Amino acid sequence: MNNKGILGTIAIMVVLLSMLGAVYAAWTDTIYIEATAEMGEFLVGILDGSLECYETTNDVPEEEFKDPKPGVADCVCELSNFETSVHHEPPQTVAKLLTIKVTNAYPQYDVHIRFALKNAGTIPAKLVRVDMTGYDLKDDQELTFKIDEWIFDPDEGDKGAWIGSGAVVDPVEGAIINFDLIVYVPEDYQLEPCTEYPVELSFDFKQEAEECHTYEISISILAVQWNKADEFGG
């Protein structure tokens, strides 16, 4: 083969390789996809700073008595188990536990507690249960809570409320404290995001409550994601 033939062959091979390279490149093209997913936040509790606790006798404030009575009884209300929302601006902090300690109570002594139940998250929630536990600290004796009725009153407040009434029961003395609980939530128990719901709780100490005893009561509120309430009996 002469030089012209060799050069022609090389030229043809170069063209063929160039065509093969173009086909290969077409089959190895790449597409990149980037995405961001931000998860919701589920957070329900007692709004920090909303707790109010005051005392009366037969529902009459101490300062309204003609002769002021000595402040022998004492009630301390404390919030604990705090969590702070990451989606609120400014941030919202809620507590998961309310503890009430009453010392030197007497018959007809009343304790009144108010607070705001807050859905501080971004996901609708449903109120499922309110749990109460208690102790007689002097006898180291556990108390039980009996709710006589739990009804929805559509005329209570602006949009209705759930009302529970019952008693705190000592295993020896029987019912020693009557209580009423009003939770201003809708009939379907739903708590909307970024919304506060008032709660009122009252304790009335009966004659059966023992002298010189300290009673401690803890209250926790269980709420679940709105579409999971059936799994908790809601």
PDB file of C-alpha atoms in Angstrom:
ATOM      1  CA  MET A   1       0.000   0.000   0.000  1.00  0.00           C
ATOM      2  CA  ASN A   2       1.379   3.401  -0.910  1.00  0.00           C
ATOM      3  CA  ASN A   3       1.510   6.421   1.382  1.00  0.00           C
ATOM      4  CA  LYS A   4      -1.688   7.907  -0.021  1.00  0.00           C
ATOM      5  CA  GLY A   5      -3.544   4.690   0.754  1.00  0.00           C
ATOM      6  CA  ILE A   6      -2.206   4.614   4.309  1.00  0.00           C
ATOM      7  CA  LEU A   7      -3.151   8.254   4.930  1.00  0.00           C
ATOM      8  CA  GLY A   8      -6.637   7.618   3.535  1.00  0.00           C
ATOM      9  CA  THR A   9      -7.144   4.657   5.836  1.00  0.00           C
ATOM     10  CA  ILE A  10      -6.031   6.662   8.868  1.00  0.00           C
ATOM     11  CA  ALA A  11      -8.382   9.507   7.933  1.00  0.00           C
ATOM     12  CA  ILE A  12     -11.332   7.106   7.693  1.00  0.00           C
ATOM     13  CA  MET A  13     -10.486   5.570  11.098  1.00  0.00           C
ATOM     14  CA  VAL A  14     -10.326   9.022  12.706  1.00  0.00           C
ATOM     15  CA  VAL A  15     -13.746   9.896  11.332  1.00  0.00           C
ATOM     16  CA  LEU A  16     -15.217   6.586  12.561  1.00  0.00           C
ATOM     17  CA  LEU A  17     -13.747   7.027  16.044  1.00  0.00           C
ATOM     18  CA  SER A  18     -15.109  10.555  16.195  1.00  0.00           C
ATOM     19  CA  MET A  19     -18.594   9.276  15.332  1.00  0.00           C
ATOM     20  CA  LEU A  20     -18.347   6.497  17.942  1.00  0.00           C
ATOM     21  CA  GLY A  21     -17.286   9.051  20.558  1.00  0.00           C
ATOM     22  CA  ALA A  22     -20.300  11.214  19.795  1.00  0.00           C
ATOM     23  CA  VAL A  23     -22.653   8.217  20.142  1.00  0.00           C
ATOM     24  CA  TYR A  24     -21.018   7.164  23.427  1.00  0.00           C
ATOM     25  CA  ALA A  25     -21.341  10.668  24.873  1.00  0.00           C
ATOM     26  CA  ALA A  26     -25.033  10.763  24.018  1.00  0.00           C
ATOM     27  CA  TRP A  27     -25.618   7.557  26.014  1.00  0.00           C
ATOM     28  CA  THR A  28     -23.827   8.741  29.165  1.00  0.00           C
ATOM     29  CA  ASP A  29     -25.562  12.085  29.742  1.00  0.00           C
ATOM     30  CA  THR A  30     -26.454  12.724  33.449  1.00  0.00           C
ATOM     31  CA  ILE A  31     -29.361  14.621  35.096  1.00  0.00           C
ATOM     32  CA  TYR A  32     -29.025  15.889  38.687  1.00  0.00           C
ATOM     33  CA  ILE A  33     -32.088  16.483  40.903  1.00  0.00           C
ATOM     34  CA  GLU A  34     -31.896  18.281  44.262  1.00  0.00           C
ATOM     35  CA  ALA A  35     -34.827  18.426  46.729  1.00  0.00           C
ATOM     36  CA  THR A  36     -35.410  19.571  50.312  1.00  0.00           C
ATOM     37  CA  ALA A  37     -38.056  18.145  52.685  1.00  0.00           C
ATOM     38  CA  GLU A  38     -38.822  19.927  55.967  1.00  0.00           C
ATOM     39  CA  MET A  39     -40.667  17.835  58.559  1.00  0.00           C
ATOM     40  CA  GLY A  40     -43.489  19.192  60.703  1.00  0.00           C
ATOM     41  CA  GLU A  41     -43.250  19.603  64.454  1.00  0.00           C
ATOM     42  CA  PHE A  42     -45.578  18.034  67.031  1.00  0.00           C
ATOM     43  CA  LEU A  43     -45.528  19.804  70.388  1.00  0.00           C
ATOM     44  CA  VAL A  44     -48.397  20.273  72.867  1.00  0.00           C
ATOM     45  CA  GLY A  45     -48.165  21.371  76.500  1.00  0.00           C
ATOM     46  CA  ILE A  46     -48.899  24.015  79.118  1.00  0.00           C
ATOM     47  CA  LEU A  47     -47.717  27.390  77.880  1.00  0.00           C
ATOM     48  CA  ASP A  48     -44.867  28.715  79.992  1.00  0.00           C
ATOM     49  CA  GLY A  49     -45.908  31.893  81.797  1.00  0.00           C
ATOM     50  CA  SER A  50     -49.653  31.146  81.635  1.00  0.00           C
ATOM     51  CA  LEU A  51     -49.943  29.414  85.027  1.00  0.00           C
ATOM     52  CA  GLU A  52     -52.058  31.160  87.676  1.00  0.00           C
ATOM     53  CA  CYS A  53     -52.822  29.751  91.132  1.00  0.00           C
ATOM     54  CA  TYR A  54     -54.961  31.376  93.837  1.00  0.00           C
ATOM     55  CA  GLU A  55     -56.783  30.320  97.031  1.00  0.00           C
ATOM     56  CA  THR A  56     -60.260  30.928  98.482  1.00  0.00           C
ATOM     57  CA  THR A  57     -62.456  29.727 101.346  1.00  0.00           C
ATOM     58  CA  ASN A  58     -65.938  28.717 100.199  1.00  0.00           C
ATOM     59  CA  ASP A  59     -65.015  30.494  96.923  1.00  0.00           C
ATOM     60  CA  VAL A  60     -64.461  33.794  98.768  1.00  0.00           C
ATOM     61  CA  PRO A  61     -60.973  35.342  98.325  1.00  0.00           C
ATOM     62  CA  GLU A  62     -59.031  35.832 101.549  1.00  0.00           C
ATOM     63  CA  GLU A  63     -58.834  39.616 101.107  1.00  0.00           C
ATOM     64  CA  GLU A  64     -62.633  39.920 100.963  1.00  0.00           C
ATOM     65  CA  PHE A  65     -63.188  38.671 104.507  1.00  0.00           C
ATOM     66  CA  LYS A  66     -64.162  41.394 106.992  1.00  0.00           C
ATOM     67  CA  ASP A  67     -61.490  40.151 109.361  1.00  0.00           C
ATOM     68  CA  PRO A  68     -58.624  38.829 107.226  1.00  0.00           C
ATOM     69  CA  LYS A  69     -57.823  35.236 108.084  1.00  0.00           C
ATOM     70  CA  PRO A  70     -54.230  34.205 108.768  1.00  0.00           C
ATOM     71  CA  GLY A  71     -52.619  32.577 105.758  1.00  0.00           C
ATOM     72  CA  VAL A  72     -52.114  29.182 107.342  1.00  0.00           C
ATOM     73  CA  ALA A  73     -52.632  27.159 104.170  1.00  0.00           C
ATOM     74  CA  ASP A  74     -50.154  27.245 101.344  1.00  0.00           C
ATOM     75  CA  CYS A  75     -50.336  26.137  97.729  1.00  0.00           C
ATOM     76  CA  VAL A  76     -47.365  25.904  95.367  1.00  0.00           C
ATOM     77  CA  CYS A  77     -47.873  25.209  91.653  1.00  0.00           C
ATOM     78  CA  GLU A  78     -44.889  24.305  89.478  1.00  0.00           C
ATOM     79  CA  LEU A  79     -44.382  23.455  85.808  1.00  0.00           C
ATOM     80  CA  SER A  80     -41.679  21.045  84.641  1.00  0.00           C
ATOM     81  CA  ASN A  81     -40.563  18.893  81.695  1.00  0.00           C
ATOM     82  CA  PHE A  82     -40.185  21.879  79.356  1.00  0.00           C
ATOM     83  CA  GLU A  83     -39.802  21.756  75.561  1.00  0.00           C
ATOM     84  CA  THR A  84     -39.315  24.668  73.131  1.00  0.00           C
ATOM     85  CA  SER A  85     -40.715  24.857  69.611  1.00  0.00           C
ATOM     86  CA  VAL A  86     -38.208  25.286  66.775  1.00  0.00           C
ATOM     87  CA  HIS A  87     -40.797  26.651  64.329  1.00  0.00           C
ATOM     88  CA  HIS A  88     -42.253  29.541  66.324  1.00  0.00           C
ATOM     89  CA  GLU A  89     -40.876  33.062  66.016  1.00  0.00           C
ATOM     90  CA  PRO A  90     -40.410  34.028  68.775  1.00  0.00           C
ATOM     91  CA  PRO A  91     -39.880  30.507  70.212  1.00  0.00           C
ATOM     92  CA  GLN A  92     -42.672  29.037  72.354  1.00  0.00           C
ATOM     93  CA  THR A  93     -41.908  26.931  75.441  1.00  0.00           C
ATOM     94  CA  VAL A  94     -44.441  24.517  76.942  1.00  0.00           C
ATOM     95  CA  ALA A  95     -44.395  22.214  79.985  1.00  0.00           C
ATOM     96  CA  LYS A  96     -45.581  18.612  80.038  1.00  0.00           C
ATOM     97  CA  LEU A  97     -46.201  18.331  83.796  1.00  0.00           C
ATOM     98  CA  LEU A  98     -48.000  20.464  86.404  1.00  0.00           C
ATOM     99  CA  THR A  99     -47.383  19.695  90.086  1.00  0.00           C
ATOM    100  CA  ILE A 100     -49.517  21.127  92.897  1.00  0.00           C
ATOM    101  CA  LYS A 101     -48.399  20.900  96.540  1.00  0.00           C
ATOM    102  CA  VAL A 102     -50.861  21.930  99.282  1.00  0.00           C
ATOM    103  CA  THR A 103     -49.805  22.299 102.913  1.00  0.00           C
ATOM    104  CA  ASN A 104     -51.973  22.983 106.007  1.00  0.00           C
ATOM    105  CA  ALA A 105     -55.245  22.797 104.105  1.00  0.00           C
ATOM    106  CA  TYR A 106     -58.512  22.909 106.075  1.00  0.00           C
ATOM    107  CA  PRO A 107     -62.150  22.035 105.291  1.00  0.00           C
ATOM    108  CA  GLN A 108     -63.744  24.419 102.748  1.00  0.00           C
ATOM    109  CA  TYR A 109     -60.284  25.579 101.599  1.00  0.00           C
ATOM    110  CA  ASP A 110     -60.186  25.880  97.798  1.00  0.00           C
ATOM    111  CA  VAL A 111     -57.359  25.967  95.270  1.00  0.00           C
ATOM    112  CA  HIS A 112     -57.994  27.413  91.798  1.00  0.00           C
ATOM    113  CA  ILE A 113     -55.576  26.913  88.909  1.00  0.00           C
ATOM    114  CA  ARG A 114     -55.663  28.382  85.419  1.00  0.00           C
ATOM    115  CA  PHE A 115     -53.343  27.863  82.469  1.00  0.00           C
ATOM    116  CA  ALA A 116     -53.263  27.783  78.673  1.00  0.00           C
ATOM    117  CA  LEU A 117     -52.959  24.494  76.826  1.00  0.00           C
ATOM    118  CA  LYS A 118     -50.914  25.324  73.704  1.00  0.00           C
ATOM    119  CA  ASN A 119     -50.367  23.512  70.425  1.00  0.00           C
ATOM    120  CA  ALA A 120     -46.907  24.964  69.841  1.00  0.00           C
ATOM    121  CA  GLY A 121     -46.196  22.790  66.812  1.00  0.00           C
ATOM    122  CA  THR A 122     -47.235  22.821  63.155  1.00  0.00           C
ATOM    123  CA  ILE A 123     -49.408  19.665  63.171  1.00  0.00           C
ATOM    124  CA  PRO A 124     -53.042  19.509  64.391  1.00  0.00           C
ATOM    125  CA  ALA A 125     -53.406  17.495  67.600  1.00  0.00           C
ATOM    126  CA  LYS A 126     -56.198  15.842  69.548  1.00  0.00           C
ATOM    127  CA  LEU A 127     -56.590  15.785  73.307  1.00  0.00           C
ATOM    128  CA  VAL A 128     -56.790  12.157  74.378  1.00  0.00           C
ATOM    129  CA  ARG A 129     -56.470  11.991  78.151  1.00  0.00           C
ATOM    130  CA  VAL A 130     -55.834  13.985  81.310  1.00  0.00           C
ATOM    131  CA  ASP A 131     -53.968  11.958  83.932  1.00  0.00           C
ATOM    132  CA  MET A 132     -53.919  12.858  87.631  1.00  0.00           C
ATOM    133  CA  THR A 133     -51.780  11.196  90.280  1.00  0.00           C
ATOM    134  CA  GLY A 134     -51.425  12.164  93.906  1.00  0.00           C
ATOM    135  CA  TYR A 135     -49.717  11.415  97.216  1.00  0.00           C
ATOM    136  CA  ASP A 136     -50.214  12.088 100.874  1.00  0.00           C
ATOM    137  CA  LEU A 137     -46.590  12.974 101.591  1.00  0.00           C
ATOM    138  CA  LYS A 138     -46.898  12.506 105.356  1.00  0.00           C
ATOM    139  CA  ASP A 139     -48.198   8.927 105.114  1.00  0.00           C
ATOM    140  CA  ASP A 140     -46.389   8.226 101.816  1.00  0.00           C
ATOM    141  CA  GLN A 141     -49.757   7.061 100.586  1.00  0.00           C
ATOM    142  CA  GLU A 142     -50.902   7.112  96.982  1.00  0.00           C
ATOM    143  CA  LEU A 143     -54.202   8.825  96.206  1.00  0.00           C
ATOM    144  CA  THR A 144     -56.607   7.885  93.420  1.00  0.00           C
ATOM    145  CA  PHE A 145     -58.813  10.081  91.224  1.00  0.00           C
ATOM    146  CA  LYS A 146     -62.407   9.279  90.410  1.00  0.00           C
ATOM    147  CA  ILE A 147     -64.249  11.240  87.704  1.00  0.00           C
ATOM    148  CA  ASP A 148     -68.026  11.065  88.207  1.00  0.00           C
ATOM    149  CA  GLU A 149     -68.878  12.642  84.864  1.00  0.00           C
ATOM    150  CA  TRP A 150     -67.158  14.039  81.768  1.00  0.00           C
ATOM    151  CA  ILE A 151     -69.480  16.027  79.511  1.00  0.00           C
ATOM    152  CA  PHE A 152     -69.303  18.596  76.719  1.00  0.00           C
ATOM    153  CA  ASP A 153     -71.190  21.842  77.373  1.00  0.00           C
ATOM    154  CA  PRO A 154     -71.638  23.842  74.127  1.00  0.00           C
ATOM    155  CA  ASP A 155     -72.640  26.938  76.115  1.00  0.00           C
ATOM    156  CA  GLU A 156     -69.482  27.087  78.235  1.00  0.00           C
ATOM    157  CA  GLY A 157     -67.205  29.879  77.007  1.00  0.00           C
ATOM    158  CA  ASP A 158     -67.172  31.029  73.396  1.00  0.00           C
ATOM    159  CA  LYS A 159     -67.064  27.625  71.697  1.00  0.00           C
ATOM    160  CA  GLY A 160     -67.983  25.161  74.427  1.00  0.00           C
ATOM    161  CA  ALA A 161     -65.832  23.130  76.802  1.00  0.00           C
ATOM    162  CA  TRP A 162     -65.331  19.668  78.256  1.00  0.00           C
ATOM    163  CA  ILE A 163     -66.142  19.545  81.976  1.00  0.00           C
ATOM    164  CA  GLY A 164     -65.074  16.826  84.390  1.00  0.00           C
ATOM    165  CA  SER A 165     -66.068  16.520  88.046  1.00  0.00           C
ATOM    166  CA  GLY A 166     -64.860  14.026  90.615  1.00  0.00           C
ATOM    167  CA  ALA A 167     -62.975  13.398  93.809  1.00  0.00           C
ATOM    168  CA  VAL A 168     -59.501  12.645  95.119  1.00  0.00           C
ATOM    169  CA  VAL A 169     -59.789   9.446  97.150  1.00  0.00           C
ATOM    170  CA  ASP A 170     -57.657   8.389 100.131  1.00  0.00           C
ATOM    171  CA  PRO A 171     -57.515   4.582 100.608  1.00  0.00           C
ATOM    172  CA  VAL A 172     -58.465   4.977 104.299  1.00  0.00           C
ATOM    173  CA  GLU A 173     -60.443   8.225 104.579  1.00  0.00           C
ATOM    174  CA  GLY A 174     -62.288   7.946 101.267  1.00  0.00           C
ATOM    175  CA  ALA A 175     -63.069  11.081  99.202  1.00  0.00           C
ATOM    176  CA  ILE A 176     -61.023  13.923 100.726  1.00  0.00           C
ATOM    177  CA  ILE A 177     -60.979  16.523  97.913  1.00  0.00           C
ATOM    178  CA  ASN A 178     -63.581  17.396  95.288  1.00  0.00           C
ATOM    179  CA  PHE A 179     -62.343  18.732  91.958  1.00  0.00           C
ATOM    180  CA  ASP A 180     -63.720  20.315  88.798  1.00  0.00           C
ATOM    181  CA  LEU A 181     -61.825  20.468  85.504  1.00  0.00           C
ATOM    182  CA  ILE A 182     -62.889  22.657  82.572  1.00  0.00           C
ATOM    183  CA  VAL A 183     -60.983  22.335  79.279  1.00  0.00           C
ATOM    184  CA  TYR A 184     -62.061  24.870  76.654  1.00  0.00           C
ATOM    185  CA  VAL A 185     -61.489  22.690  73.588  1.00  0.00           C
ATOM    186  CA  PRO A 186     -63.952  21.795  70.795  1.00  0.00           C
ATOM    187  CA  GLU A 187     -66.227  18.782  71.082  1.00  0.00           C
ATOM    188  CA  ASP A 188     -63.928  16.769  68.783  1.00  0.00           C
ATOM    189  CA  TYR A 189     -60.941  17.525  71.090  1.00  0.00           C
ATOM    190  CA  GLN A 190     -58.915  18.989  68.189  1.00  0.00           C
ATOM    191  CA  LEU A 191     -56.100  21.448  69.001  1.00  0.00           C
ATOM    192  CA  GLU A 192     -55.087  23.601  66.056  1.00  0.00           C
ATOM    193  CA  PRO A 193     -51.443  24.672  65.508  1.00  0.00           C
ATOM    194  CA  CYS A 194     -50.331  27.946  67.093  1.00  0.00           C
ATOM    195  CA  THR A 195     -53.515  28.079  69.201  1.00  0.00           C
ATOM    196  CA  GLU A 196     -54.066  28.377  72.967  1.00  0.00           C
ATOM    197  CA  TYR A 197     -56.914  26.739  74.893  1.00  0.00           C
ATOM    198  CA  PRO A 198     -57.796  27.871  78.450  1.00  0.00           C
ATOM    199  CA  VAL A 199     -58.000  25.295  81.245  1.00  0.00           C
ATOM    200  CA  GLU A 200     -59.486  25.796  84.729  1.00  0.00           C
ATOM    201  CA  LEU A 201     -58.996  23.409  87.648  1.00  0.00           C
ATOM    202  CA  SER A 202     -60.434  23.734  91.165  1.00  0.00           C
ATOM    203  CA  PHE A 203     -59.901  21.645  94.320  1.00  0.00           C
ATOM    204  CA  ASP A 204     -62.251  21.815  97.316  1.00  0.00           C
ATOM    205  CA  PHE A 205     -60.901  20.209 100.493  1.00  0.00           C
ATOM    206  CA  LYS A 206     -63.475  18.250 102.482  1.00  0.00           C
ATOM    207  CA  GLN A 207     -63.794  17.518 106.213  1.00  0.00           C
ATOM    208  CA  GLU A 208     -62.249  14.089 105.592  1.00  0.00           C
ATOM    209  CA  ALA A 209     -58.892  15.619 104.550  1.00  0.00           C
ATOM    210  CA  GLU A 210     -56.486  14.920 107.417  1.00  0.00           C
ATOM    211  CA  GLU A 211     -54.877  17.589 109.569  1.00  0.00           C
ATOM    212  CA  CYS A 212     -51.159  18.400 109.265  1.00  0.00           C
ATOM    213  CA  HIS A 213     -50.844  16.514 105.998  1.00  0.00           C
ATOM    214  CA  THR A 214     -49.253  17.676 102.755  1.00  0.00           C
ATOM    215  CA  TYR A 215     -50.938  16.621  99.531  1.00  0.00           C
ATOM    216  CA  GLU A 216     -49.111  16.602  96.215  1.00  0.00           C
ATOM    217  CA  ILE A 217     -51.021  16.274  92.933  1.00  0.00           C
ATOM    218  CA  SER A 218     -49.479  15.895  89.468  1.00  0.00           C
ATOM    219  CA  ILE A 219     -51.359  16.512  86.236  1.00  0.00           C
ATOM    220  CA  SER A 220     -50.210  15.518  82.753  1.00  0.00           C
ATOM    221  CA  ILE A 221     -52.119  15.980  79.509  1.00  0.00           C
ATOM    222  CA  LEU A 222     -51.809  13.508  76.626  1.00  0.00           C
ATOM    223  CA  ALA A 223     -52.339  14.766  73.073  1.00  0.00           C
ATOM    224  CA  VAL A 224     -51.616  12.862  69.853  1.00  0.00           C
ATOM    225  CA  GLN A 225     -51.361  13.622  66.158  1.00  0.00           C
ATOM    226  CA  TRP A 226     -54.882  14.343  64.841  1.00  0.00           C
ATOM    227  CA  ASN A 227     -55.122  11.203  62.662  1.00  0.00           C
ATOM    228  CA  LYS A 228     -53.817   8.857  65.400  1.00  0.00           C
ATOM    229  CA  ALA A 229     -56.422   9.549  68.087  1.00  0.00           C
ATOM    230  CA  ASP A 230     -58.337   6.327  67.360  1.00  0.00           C
ATOM    231  CA  GLU A 231     -55.273   4.294  68.353  1.00  0.00           C
ATOM    232  CA  PHE A 232     -55.508   5.841  71.848  1.00  0.00           C
ATOM    233  CA  GLY A 233     -59.271   5.464  72.204  1.00  0.00           C
ATOM    234  CA  GLY A 234     -59.942   9.073  71.169  1.00  0.00           C
TER     235      GLY A 234
END
